[in-house]
XYZ file of C-alpha atoms in Angstrom:
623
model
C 0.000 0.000 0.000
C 2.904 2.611 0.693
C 4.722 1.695 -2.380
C 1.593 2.121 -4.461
C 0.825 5.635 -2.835
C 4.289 6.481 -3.806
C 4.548 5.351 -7.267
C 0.781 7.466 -7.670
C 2.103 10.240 -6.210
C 5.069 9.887 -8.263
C 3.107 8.988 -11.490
C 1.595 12.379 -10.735
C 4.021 15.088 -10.265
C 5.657 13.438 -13.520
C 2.308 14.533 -15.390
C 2.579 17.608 -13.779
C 5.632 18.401 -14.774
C 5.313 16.699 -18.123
C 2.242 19.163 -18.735
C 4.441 22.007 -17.720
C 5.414 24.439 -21.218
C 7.860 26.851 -20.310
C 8.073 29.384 -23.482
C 10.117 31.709 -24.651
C 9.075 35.307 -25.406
C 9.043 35.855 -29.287
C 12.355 37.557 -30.008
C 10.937 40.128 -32.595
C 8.683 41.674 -29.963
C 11.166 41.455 -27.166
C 13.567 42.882 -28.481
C 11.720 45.421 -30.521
C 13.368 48.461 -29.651
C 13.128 51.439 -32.272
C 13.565 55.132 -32.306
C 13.012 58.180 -34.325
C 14.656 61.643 -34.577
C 13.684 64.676 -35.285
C 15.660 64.664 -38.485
C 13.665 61.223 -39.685
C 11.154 60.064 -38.314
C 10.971 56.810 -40.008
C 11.566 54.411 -37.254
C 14.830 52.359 -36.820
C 15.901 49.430 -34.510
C 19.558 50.128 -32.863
C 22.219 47.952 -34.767
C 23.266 45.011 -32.605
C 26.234 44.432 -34.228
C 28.739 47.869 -34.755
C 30.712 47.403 -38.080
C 33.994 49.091 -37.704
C 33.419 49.721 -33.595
C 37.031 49.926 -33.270
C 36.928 53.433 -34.986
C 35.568 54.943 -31.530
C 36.511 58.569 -32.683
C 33.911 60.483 -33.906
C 36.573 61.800 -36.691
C 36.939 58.506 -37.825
C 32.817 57.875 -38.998
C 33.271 61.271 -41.238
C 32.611 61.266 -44.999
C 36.198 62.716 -45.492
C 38.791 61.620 -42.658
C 39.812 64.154 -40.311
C 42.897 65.001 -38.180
C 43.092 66.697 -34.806
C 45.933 68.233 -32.658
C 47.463 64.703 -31.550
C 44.989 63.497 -28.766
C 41.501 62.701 -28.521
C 38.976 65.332 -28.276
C 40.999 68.160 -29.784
C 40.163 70.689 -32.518
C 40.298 69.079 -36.287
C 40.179 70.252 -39.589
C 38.943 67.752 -42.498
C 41.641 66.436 -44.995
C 39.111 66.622 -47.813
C 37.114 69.906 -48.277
C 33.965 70.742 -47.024
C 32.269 73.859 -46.390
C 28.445 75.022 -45.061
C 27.225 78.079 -45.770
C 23.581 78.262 -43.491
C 22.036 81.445 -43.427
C 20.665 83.751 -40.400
C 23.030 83.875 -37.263
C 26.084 82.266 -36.372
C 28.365 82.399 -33.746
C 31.202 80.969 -35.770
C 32.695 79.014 -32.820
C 33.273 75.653 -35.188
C 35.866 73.937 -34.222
C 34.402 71.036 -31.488
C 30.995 70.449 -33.390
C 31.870 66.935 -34.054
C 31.343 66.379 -30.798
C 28.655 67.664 -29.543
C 24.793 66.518 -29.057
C 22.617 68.333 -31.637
C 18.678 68.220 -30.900
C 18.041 67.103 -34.683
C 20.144 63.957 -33.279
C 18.583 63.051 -30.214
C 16.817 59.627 -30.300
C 13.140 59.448 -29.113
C 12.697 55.122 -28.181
C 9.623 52.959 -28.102
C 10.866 49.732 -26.721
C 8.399 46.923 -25.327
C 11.313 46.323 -22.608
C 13.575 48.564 -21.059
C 16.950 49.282 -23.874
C 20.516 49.748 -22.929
C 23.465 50.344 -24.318
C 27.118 50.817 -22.515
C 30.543 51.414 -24.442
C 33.821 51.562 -22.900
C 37.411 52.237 -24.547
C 40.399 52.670 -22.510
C 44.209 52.791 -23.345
C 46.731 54.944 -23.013
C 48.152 56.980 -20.179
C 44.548 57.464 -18.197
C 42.413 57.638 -21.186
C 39.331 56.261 -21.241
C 35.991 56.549 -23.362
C 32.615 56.009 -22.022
C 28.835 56.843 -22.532
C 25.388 54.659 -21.756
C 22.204 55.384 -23.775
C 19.226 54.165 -21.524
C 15.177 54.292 -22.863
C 12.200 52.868 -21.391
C 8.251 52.982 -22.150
C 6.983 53.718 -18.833
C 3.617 53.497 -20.594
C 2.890 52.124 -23.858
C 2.406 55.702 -25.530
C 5.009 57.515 -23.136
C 8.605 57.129 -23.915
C 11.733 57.860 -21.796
C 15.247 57.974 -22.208
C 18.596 59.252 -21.530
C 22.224 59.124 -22.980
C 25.597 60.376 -21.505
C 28.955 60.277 -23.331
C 32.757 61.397 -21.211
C 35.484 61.392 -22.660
C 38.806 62.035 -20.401
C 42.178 62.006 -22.489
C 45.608 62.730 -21.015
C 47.028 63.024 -23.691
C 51.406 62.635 -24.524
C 52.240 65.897 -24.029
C 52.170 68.539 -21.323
C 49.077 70.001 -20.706
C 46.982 67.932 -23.437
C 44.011 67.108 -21.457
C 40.533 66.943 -23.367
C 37.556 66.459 -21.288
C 34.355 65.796 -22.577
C 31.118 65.713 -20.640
C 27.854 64.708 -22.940
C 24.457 64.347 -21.346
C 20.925 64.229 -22.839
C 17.722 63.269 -21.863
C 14.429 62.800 -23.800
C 10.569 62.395 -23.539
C 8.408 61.427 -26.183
C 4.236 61.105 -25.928
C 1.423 60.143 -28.205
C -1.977 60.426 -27.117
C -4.597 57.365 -27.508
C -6.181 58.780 -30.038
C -2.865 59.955 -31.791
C -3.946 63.307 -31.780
C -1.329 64.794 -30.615
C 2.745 63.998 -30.407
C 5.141 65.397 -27.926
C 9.041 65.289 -27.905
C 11.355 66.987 -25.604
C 14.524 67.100 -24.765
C 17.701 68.809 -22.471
C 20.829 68.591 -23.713
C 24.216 69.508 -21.841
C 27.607 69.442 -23.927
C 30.393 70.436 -21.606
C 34.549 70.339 -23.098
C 37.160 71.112 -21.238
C 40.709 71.324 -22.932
C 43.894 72.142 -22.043
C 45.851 73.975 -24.694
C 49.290 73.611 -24.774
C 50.190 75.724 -28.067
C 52.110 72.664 -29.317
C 55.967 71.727 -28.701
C 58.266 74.536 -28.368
C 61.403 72.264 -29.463
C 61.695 71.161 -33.310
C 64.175 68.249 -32.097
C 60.977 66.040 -30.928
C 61.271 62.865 -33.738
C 64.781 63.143 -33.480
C 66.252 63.600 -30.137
C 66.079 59.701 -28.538
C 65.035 60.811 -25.308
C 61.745 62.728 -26.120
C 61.363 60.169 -28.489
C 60.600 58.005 -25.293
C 59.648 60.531 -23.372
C 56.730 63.657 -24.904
C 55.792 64.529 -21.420
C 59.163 66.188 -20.935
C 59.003 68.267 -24.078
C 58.668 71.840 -23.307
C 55.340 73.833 -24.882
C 54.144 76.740 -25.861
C 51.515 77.462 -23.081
C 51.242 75.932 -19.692
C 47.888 77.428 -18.009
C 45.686 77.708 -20.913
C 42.193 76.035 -21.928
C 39.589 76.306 -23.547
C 36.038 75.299 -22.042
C 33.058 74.727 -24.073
C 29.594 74.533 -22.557
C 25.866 74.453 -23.625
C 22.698 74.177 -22.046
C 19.877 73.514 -24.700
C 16.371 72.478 -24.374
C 14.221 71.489 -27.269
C 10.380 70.808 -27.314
C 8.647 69.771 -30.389
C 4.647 69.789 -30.593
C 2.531 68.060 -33.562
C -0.977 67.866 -33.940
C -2.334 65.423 -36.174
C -5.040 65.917 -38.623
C -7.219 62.999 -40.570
C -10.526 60.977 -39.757
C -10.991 59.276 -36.984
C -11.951 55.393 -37.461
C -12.090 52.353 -35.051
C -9.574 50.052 -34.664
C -9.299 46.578 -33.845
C -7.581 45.110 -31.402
C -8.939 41.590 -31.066
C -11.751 39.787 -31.350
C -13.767 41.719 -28.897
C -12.116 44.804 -28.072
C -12.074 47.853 -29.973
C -10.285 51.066 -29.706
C -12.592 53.842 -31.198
C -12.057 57.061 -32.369
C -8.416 56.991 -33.743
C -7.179 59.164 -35.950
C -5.758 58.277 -39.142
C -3.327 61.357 -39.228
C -3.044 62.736 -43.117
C -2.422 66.795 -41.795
C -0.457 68.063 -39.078
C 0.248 71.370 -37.719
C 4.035 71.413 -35.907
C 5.300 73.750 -33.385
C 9.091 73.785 -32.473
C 10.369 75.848 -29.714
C 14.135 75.714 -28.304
C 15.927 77.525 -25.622
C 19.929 77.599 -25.778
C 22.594 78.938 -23.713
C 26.015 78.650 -25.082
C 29.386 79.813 -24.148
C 33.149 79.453 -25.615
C 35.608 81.090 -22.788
C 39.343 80.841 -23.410
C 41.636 81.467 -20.184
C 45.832 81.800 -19.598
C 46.817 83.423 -16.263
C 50.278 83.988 -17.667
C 50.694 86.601 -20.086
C 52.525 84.484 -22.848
C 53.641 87.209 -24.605
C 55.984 85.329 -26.975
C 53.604 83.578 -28.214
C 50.902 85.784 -29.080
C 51.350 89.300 -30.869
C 50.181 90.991 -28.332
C 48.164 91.914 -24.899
C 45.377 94.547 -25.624
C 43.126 94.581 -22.145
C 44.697 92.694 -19.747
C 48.242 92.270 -18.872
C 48.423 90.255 -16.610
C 46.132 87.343 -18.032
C 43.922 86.781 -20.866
C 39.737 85.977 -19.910
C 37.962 85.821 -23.074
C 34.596 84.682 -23.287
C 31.801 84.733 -25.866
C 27.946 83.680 -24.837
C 24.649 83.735 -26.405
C 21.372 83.281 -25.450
C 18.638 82.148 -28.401
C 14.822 81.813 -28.115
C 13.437 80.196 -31.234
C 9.560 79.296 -32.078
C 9.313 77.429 -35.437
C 5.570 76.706 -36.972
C 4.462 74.388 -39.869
C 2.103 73.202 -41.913
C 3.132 69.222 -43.136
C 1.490 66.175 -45.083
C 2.290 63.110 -43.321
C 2.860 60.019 -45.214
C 0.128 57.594 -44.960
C -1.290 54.262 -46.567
C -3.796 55.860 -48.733
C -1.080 57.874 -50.109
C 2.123 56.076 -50.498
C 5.292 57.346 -51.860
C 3.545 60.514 -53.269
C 4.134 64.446 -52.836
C 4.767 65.179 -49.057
C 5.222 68.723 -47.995
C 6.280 71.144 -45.334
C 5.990 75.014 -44.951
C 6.254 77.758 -42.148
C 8.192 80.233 -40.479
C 10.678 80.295 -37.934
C 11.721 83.476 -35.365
C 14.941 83.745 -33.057
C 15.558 86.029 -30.309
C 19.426 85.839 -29.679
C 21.436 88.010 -27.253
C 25.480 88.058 -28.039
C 28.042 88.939 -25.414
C 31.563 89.616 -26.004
C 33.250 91.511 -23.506
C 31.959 95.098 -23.473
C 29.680 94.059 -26.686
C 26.230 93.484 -25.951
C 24.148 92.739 -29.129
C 20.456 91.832 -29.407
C 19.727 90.225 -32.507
C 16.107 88.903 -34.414
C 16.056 86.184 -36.930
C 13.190 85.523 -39.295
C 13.172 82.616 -41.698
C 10.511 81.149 -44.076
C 10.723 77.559 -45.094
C 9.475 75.163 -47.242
C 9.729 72.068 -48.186
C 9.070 69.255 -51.160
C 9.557 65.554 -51.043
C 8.937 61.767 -51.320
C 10.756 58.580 -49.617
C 13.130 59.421 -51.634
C 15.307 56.242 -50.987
C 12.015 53.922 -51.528
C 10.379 55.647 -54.468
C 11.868 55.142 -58.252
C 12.175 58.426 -58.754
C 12.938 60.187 -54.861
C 12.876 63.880 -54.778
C 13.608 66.227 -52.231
C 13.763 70.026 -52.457
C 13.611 72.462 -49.647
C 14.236 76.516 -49.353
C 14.955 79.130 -46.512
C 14.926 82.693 -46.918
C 15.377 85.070 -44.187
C 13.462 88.429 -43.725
C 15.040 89.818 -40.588
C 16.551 93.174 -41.364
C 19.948 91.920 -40.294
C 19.439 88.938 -42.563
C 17.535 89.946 -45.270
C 18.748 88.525 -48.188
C 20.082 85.275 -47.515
C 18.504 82.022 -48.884
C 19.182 78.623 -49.286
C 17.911 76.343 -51.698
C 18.632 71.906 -51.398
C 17.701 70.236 -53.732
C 17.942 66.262 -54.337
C 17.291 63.985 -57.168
C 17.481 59.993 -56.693
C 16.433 56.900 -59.182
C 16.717 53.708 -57.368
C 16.786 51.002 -59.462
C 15.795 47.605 -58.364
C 19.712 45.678 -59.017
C 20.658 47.369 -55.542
C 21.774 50.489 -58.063
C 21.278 54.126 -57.501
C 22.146 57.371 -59.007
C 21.651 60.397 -57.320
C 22.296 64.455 -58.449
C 22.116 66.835 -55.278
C 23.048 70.367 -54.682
C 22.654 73.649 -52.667
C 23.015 77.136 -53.451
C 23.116 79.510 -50.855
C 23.742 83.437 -49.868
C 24.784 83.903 -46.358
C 25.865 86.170 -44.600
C 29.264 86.001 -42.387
C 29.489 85.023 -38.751
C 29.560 86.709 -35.854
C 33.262 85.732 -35.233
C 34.045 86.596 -38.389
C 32.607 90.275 -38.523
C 34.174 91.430 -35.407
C 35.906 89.702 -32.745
C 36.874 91.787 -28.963
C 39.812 89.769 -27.380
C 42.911 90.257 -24.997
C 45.159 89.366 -28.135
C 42.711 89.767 -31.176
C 40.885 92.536 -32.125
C 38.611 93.325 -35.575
C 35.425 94.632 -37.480
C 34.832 93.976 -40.730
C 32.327 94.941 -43.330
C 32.560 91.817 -45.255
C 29.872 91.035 -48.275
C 27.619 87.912 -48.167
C 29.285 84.655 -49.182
C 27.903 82.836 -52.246
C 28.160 78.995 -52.497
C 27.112 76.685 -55.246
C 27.749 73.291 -54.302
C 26.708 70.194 -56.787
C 26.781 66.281 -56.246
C 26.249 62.963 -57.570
C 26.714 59.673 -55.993
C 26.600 56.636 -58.150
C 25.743 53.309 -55.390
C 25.921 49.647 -56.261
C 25.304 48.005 -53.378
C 25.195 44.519 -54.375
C 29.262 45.228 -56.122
C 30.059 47.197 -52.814
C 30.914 50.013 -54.652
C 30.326 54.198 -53.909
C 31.220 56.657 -55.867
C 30.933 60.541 -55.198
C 31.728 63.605 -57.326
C 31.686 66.819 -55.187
C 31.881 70.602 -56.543
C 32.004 73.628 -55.362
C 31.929 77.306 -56.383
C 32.313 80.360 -53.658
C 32.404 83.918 -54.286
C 33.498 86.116 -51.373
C 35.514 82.852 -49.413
C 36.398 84.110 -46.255
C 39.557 82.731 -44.450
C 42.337 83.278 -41.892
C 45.201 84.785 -42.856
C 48.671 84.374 -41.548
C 48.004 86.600 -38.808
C 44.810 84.646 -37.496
C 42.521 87.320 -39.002
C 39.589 87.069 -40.914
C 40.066 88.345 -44.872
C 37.795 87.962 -47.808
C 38.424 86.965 -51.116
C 36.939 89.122 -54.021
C 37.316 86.200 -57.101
C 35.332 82.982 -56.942
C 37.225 79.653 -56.438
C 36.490 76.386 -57.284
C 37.315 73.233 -55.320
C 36.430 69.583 -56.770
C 36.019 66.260 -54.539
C 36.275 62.858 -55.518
C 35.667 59.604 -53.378
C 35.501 55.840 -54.705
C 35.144 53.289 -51.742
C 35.010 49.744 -53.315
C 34.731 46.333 -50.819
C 35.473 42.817 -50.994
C 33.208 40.419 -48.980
C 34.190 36.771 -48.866
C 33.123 34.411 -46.048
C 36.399 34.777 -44.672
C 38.281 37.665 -45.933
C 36.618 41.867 -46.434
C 38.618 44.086 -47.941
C 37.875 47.902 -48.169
C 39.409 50.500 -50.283
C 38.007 54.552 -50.076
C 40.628 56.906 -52.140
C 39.961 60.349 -52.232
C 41.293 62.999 -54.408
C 40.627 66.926 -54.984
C 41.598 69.669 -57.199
C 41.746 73.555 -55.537
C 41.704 76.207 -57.393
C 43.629 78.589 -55.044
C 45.892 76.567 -52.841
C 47.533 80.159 -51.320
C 43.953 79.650 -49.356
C 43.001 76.864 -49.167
C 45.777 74.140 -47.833
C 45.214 70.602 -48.303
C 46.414 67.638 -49.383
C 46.129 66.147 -52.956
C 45.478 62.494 -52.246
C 43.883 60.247 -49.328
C 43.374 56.945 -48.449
C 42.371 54.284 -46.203
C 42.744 50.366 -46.734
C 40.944 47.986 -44.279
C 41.753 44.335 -44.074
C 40.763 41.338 -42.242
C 39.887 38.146 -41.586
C 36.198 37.142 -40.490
C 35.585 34.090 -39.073
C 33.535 32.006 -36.219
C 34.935 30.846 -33.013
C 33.640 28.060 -30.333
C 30.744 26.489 -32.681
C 30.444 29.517 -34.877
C 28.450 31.795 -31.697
C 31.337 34.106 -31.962
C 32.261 35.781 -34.871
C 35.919 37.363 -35.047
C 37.668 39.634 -36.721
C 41.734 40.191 -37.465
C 42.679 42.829 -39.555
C 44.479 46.232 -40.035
C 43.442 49.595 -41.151
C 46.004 51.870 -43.443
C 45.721 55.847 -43.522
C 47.533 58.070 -45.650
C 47.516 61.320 -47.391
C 50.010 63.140 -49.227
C 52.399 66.237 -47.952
C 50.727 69.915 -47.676
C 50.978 73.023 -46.115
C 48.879 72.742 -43.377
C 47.180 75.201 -41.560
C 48.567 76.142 -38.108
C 46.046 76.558 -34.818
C 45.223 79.489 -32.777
C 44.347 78.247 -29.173
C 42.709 81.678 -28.216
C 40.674 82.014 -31.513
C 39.993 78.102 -31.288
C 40.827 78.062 -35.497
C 43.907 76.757 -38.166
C 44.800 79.865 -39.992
C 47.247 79.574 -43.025
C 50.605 79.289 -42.233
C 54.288 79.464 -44.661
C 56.932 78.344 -42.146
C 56.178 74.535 -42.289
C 55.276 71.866 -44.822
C 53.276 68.588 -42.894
C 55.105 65.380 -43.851
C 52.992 62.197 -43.801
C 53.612 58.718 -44.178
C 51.132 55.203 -44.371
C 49.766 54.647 -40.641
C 49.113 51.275 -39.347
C 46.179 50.504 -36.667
C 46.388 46.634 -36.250
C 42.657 45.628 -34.473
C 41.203 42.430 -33.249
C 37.275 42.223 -32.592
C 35.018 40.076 -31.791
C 31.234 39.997 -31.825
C 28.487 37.725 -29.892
C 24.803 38.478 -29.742
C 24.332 42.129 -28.152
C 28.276 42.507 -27.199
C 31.280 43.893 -28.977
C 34.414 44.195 -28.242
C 37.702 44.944 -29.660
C 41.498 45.670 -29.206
C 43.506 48.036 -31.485
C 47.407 48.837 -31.666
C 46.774 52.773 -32.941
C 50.068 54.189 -35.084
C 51.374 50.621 -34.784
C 54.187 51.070 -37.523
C 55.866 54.519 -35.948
C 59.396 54.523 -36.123
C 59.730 51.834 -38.907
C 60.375 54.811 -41.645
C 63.114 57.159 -41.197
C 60.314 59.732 -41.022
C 60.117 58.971 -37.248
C 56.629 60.433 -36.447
C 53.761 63.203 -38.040
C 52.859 66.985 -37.426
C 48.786 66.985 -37.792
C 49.568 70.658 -37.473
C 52.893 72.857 -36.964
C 53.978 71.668 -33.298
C 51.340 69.492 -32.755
C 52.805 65.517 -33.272
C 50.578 62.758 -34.053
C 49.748 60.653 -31.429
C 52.081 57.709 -30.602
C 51.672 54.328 -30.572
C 49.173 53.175 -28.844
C 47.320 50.149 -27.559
C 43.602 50.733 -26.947
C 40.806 48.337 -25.446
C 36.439 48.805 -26.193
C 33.488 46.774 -25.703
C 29.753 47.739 -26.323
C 26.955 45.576 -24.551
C 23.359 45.928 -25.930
C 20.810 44.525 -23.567
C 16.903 44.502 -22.931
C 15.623 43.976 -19.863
């Protein structure tokens, strides 16, 4: 009898279990995490797997490469030309853009479960690389999130250290009846940098011990920075117009009165406080021209304030209009206060806009053409006109003609500029730019190809002196780029050569010729669940004049003392990817000293960076 209560008992608890199901949650909707910007607000999932994650600096993901002054974080200047001319005001403060959070880039999330994503790079003489992007539907319609981005370089040299401090955080809402759409956001982009003025000793390749040894080469400046911060927040309001119709949610549930948005009226409204502030407390008077103010130390700051309340009128793309015309229209108004010193300026900026377009990448025939003009008194005048042309054929081919013509006026900085070593005011004439493209794609062959031109009349650069001067002729600079790639199972290859043609290289310095090769081997480790990577990357671009950089003007002006010397650098990487994670290790300027060239001027006193041995990983999770 207690053996046969046992084995029922037993016989039981088997069934149970037996009967037990345990499931997992359907990837697709777990894992369904998408976002939308501001820019486009067609919906995208975050990429898993980062091609090419072990080009961490923001330089590196360009459409032309970059260089900065040797470390991390610094000021650059593009090896390839590019140039924007937008109309209306502008500070003119350029130099650290890269790098900053923009409110057109901010991403709003709906995610079914809470989305993270960490990255981490370290290497170097206490240098590390970090940021976290978090987002979270507290409610189905209400969306939150925040990202933050440091950066802390030390840098070779004496006082080289670049500090970076990147913070956002976003709120997006869309009522039941999807009515009406809500995103806002505060953004904080704080950069710190030590400025050194670059080496004060030309003997730096050459002499054995600083070979070794950077920290012990003397500089130019030893208590100056720069420090870059911005406080911005952005709020963007959309109502949606169209019938409202009842949807169905399941067999006996539905949700009525939804509309089917077709209209919508948008309101955009952003508040920014931004400041550039350059500070020495030693009077370094051999290596500026002068002390104007101060002479004791040098305090030079520049700030603005701008209010701006943007309305428009848009067609929303919809099912019972696919791919057809979509369009946008309004006006925009800015209230801006500039300080500088004893200057004081209030300024108004009024802009009318419109807008003309389809999907243009999904459409055989995508279109986009959009205008600005600008009525302030100030202003009045300037206008902008894009315009975009694109046939996508259906063998993974496209062909696309784009452009922009433009009539701006100049910056602030570059009208007048009140500092303890630099003083102006000019009356310079608007700046005309004519700028035409075409891109040739064939995706399935893994080749690009892009023809750039451009044509300005009144060019306004920085002459020897670091001042502003305008040129009276046109010039003309040209841009090629060909990228083609080889994908086998086990081997990618990836060649992008560049190549321009200047019309007036007395102003514009650059080089000829650029390159970069990427190599390496692809495989799967431990059952194929890891997939590696070994492989190199080769930069190089020919010998030029390169422009020398002004640490209290935070710009390269032209420069006749020095000719940049440049040989192939080597970056030797090994990756590896697995589900959500990345991670990689890269030998950066692994070849120096192997030519008789024994290292690189980015810029006159400013050496490239040496070798250096660098460690990332990025980790992707939902829960």
């Amino acid at each position: 009898m207690k053996y046969s209560l046992l084995l029922y008992l037993w016989a039981n608890l088997s069934l149970s279990f037996g009967q037990i199901q345990i499931t997992k949650p359907n990837p697709k909707l777990f894992f369904d995490a998408k976002y939308v910007t501001l820019d486009s607000t067609i919906p995208r999932r975050p990429n898993a797997i980062v091609e090419n994650f072990h080009r961490y600096n923001v330089t590196e993901k360009q459409f032309v490469p970059y260089n900065n002054l040797g470390n991390y974080g610094t000021a650059y200047y593009p090896l390839m030309f590019t140039n924007s001319n937008p109309i209306g005001f502008k500070h003119g403060f350029n130099s650290f853009d890269l790098y900053f959070i923009h409110p057109k880039e901010v991403k709003y999330f709906n995610t079914k479960t809470p989305y993270t994503n960490l990255d981490f790079v370290f290497g170097g003489k206490e240098e590390i690389v970090g940021g976290a992007e978090f987002a979270v539907n507290i409610k189905p319609n209400i969306g939150l999130g925040f990202s933050f981005h440091r950066n802390s370089f030390k840098g070779s040299s004496l006082n080289q250290l670049s500090i970076h401090n990147l913070f956002s955080i976003q709120n997006n809402y869309q009522s039941k009846n999807k009515r009406y759409e809500l995103k806002i956001s505060f953004i904080f982009n704080g950069i710190k940098n030590q400025e050194n003025g670059g080496w004060s000793q030309s003997d730096v390749f050459t002499n054995p011990f600083y070979i070794k040894h950077k920290s012990f080469v003397s500089v130019f400046l030893n208590n100056a920075s720069n420090n870059w911060s911005e406080r911005n927040i952005n709020l963007n309001n959309q109502i949606n117009l169209g019938k409202k119709t009842d949807v169905q949610i399941n067999d006996s549930t539905k949700r009525k009165m939804v509309v089917q948005p077709k209209y919508a009226i948008v309101h955009d409204f952003e508040f920014s406080h931004w400041k550039f502030r350059y500070k020495d407390y030693v009077t370094d008077s051999a290596f500026y021209p002068r002390l104007i103010y101060n002479t004791d130390s040098t305090d030079d700051f520049t700030k603005t304030w701008k209010l701006t309340n943007g309305v428009y009128f848009k067609i929303l793309q919809n099912d019972s209009m696919p791919k057809k015309l979509l369009f946008i229209a309004g006006a925009q108004y800015s209230f801006i206060q500039y300080k500088q010193r004893f200057t004081n300026q209030f300024i108004q900026d009024i802009q009318l806009k419109a807008k003309i377009y389809n999907q243009a990448d999904e459409a055989f025939f995508g279109y986009v053409v959009d205008a600005s003009v600008d009525v302030a008194p100030k202003y009045i005048g300037d206008f902008e006109v894009n315009f975009l042309g694109k046939l996508n054929f259906k063998k993974s081919v496209s062909i696309a003609v784009s452009g922009n013509v433009s009539l701006a006026s100049p910056s602030q900085k570059q009208d007048f500029y009140y500092g303890n070593h630099y003083t102006y005011n000019n009356t310079f004439k608007k700046i005309l730019q004519i700028k035409a493209q075409a891109d040739i794609s064939w995706r399935k062959q893994l080749l690009y190809a892009t023809v750039q031109n451009y044509f300005i009349h009144h060019f306004i650069y920085y002459d020897t002196a670091s001042l502003p001067q305008q040129y009276q002729k046109p010039i003309n600079v040209l841009v090629l780029k060909l990228q083609k790639d080889f994908n086998t199972k086990h081997i990618f290859s990836g060649t992008t050569l560049y190549a321009q043609w200047i019309s007036n290289n007395n102003l514009i310095r650059l080089p000829v010729f650029a390159m970069k090769q990427t190599l390496y081997y692809k495989g799967g480790w431990i059952s194929g669940k890891l997939n590696a990577q070994l492989g190199f990357d080769i930069t190089y671009n020919t010998n030029f004049r390169g422009n020398a950089y002004n640490p209290s003007l935070a710009l390269f002006y032209l420069q006749d003392k020095m000719n940049l010397k440049f040989y192939p650098v080597l970056d030797v990487f090994f990756s590896l990817h697995v589900k959500f994670t990345n991670i990689f290790l890269r030998v950066e300027h692994a070849n120096q000293g192997m030519f008789k060239q024994k290292g690189i001027y980015t810029a006159p006193n400013y050496g490239y960076l040496d070798r250096t041995f660098r460690a990332g990983i990025t980790w992707q999770f939902y829960d």
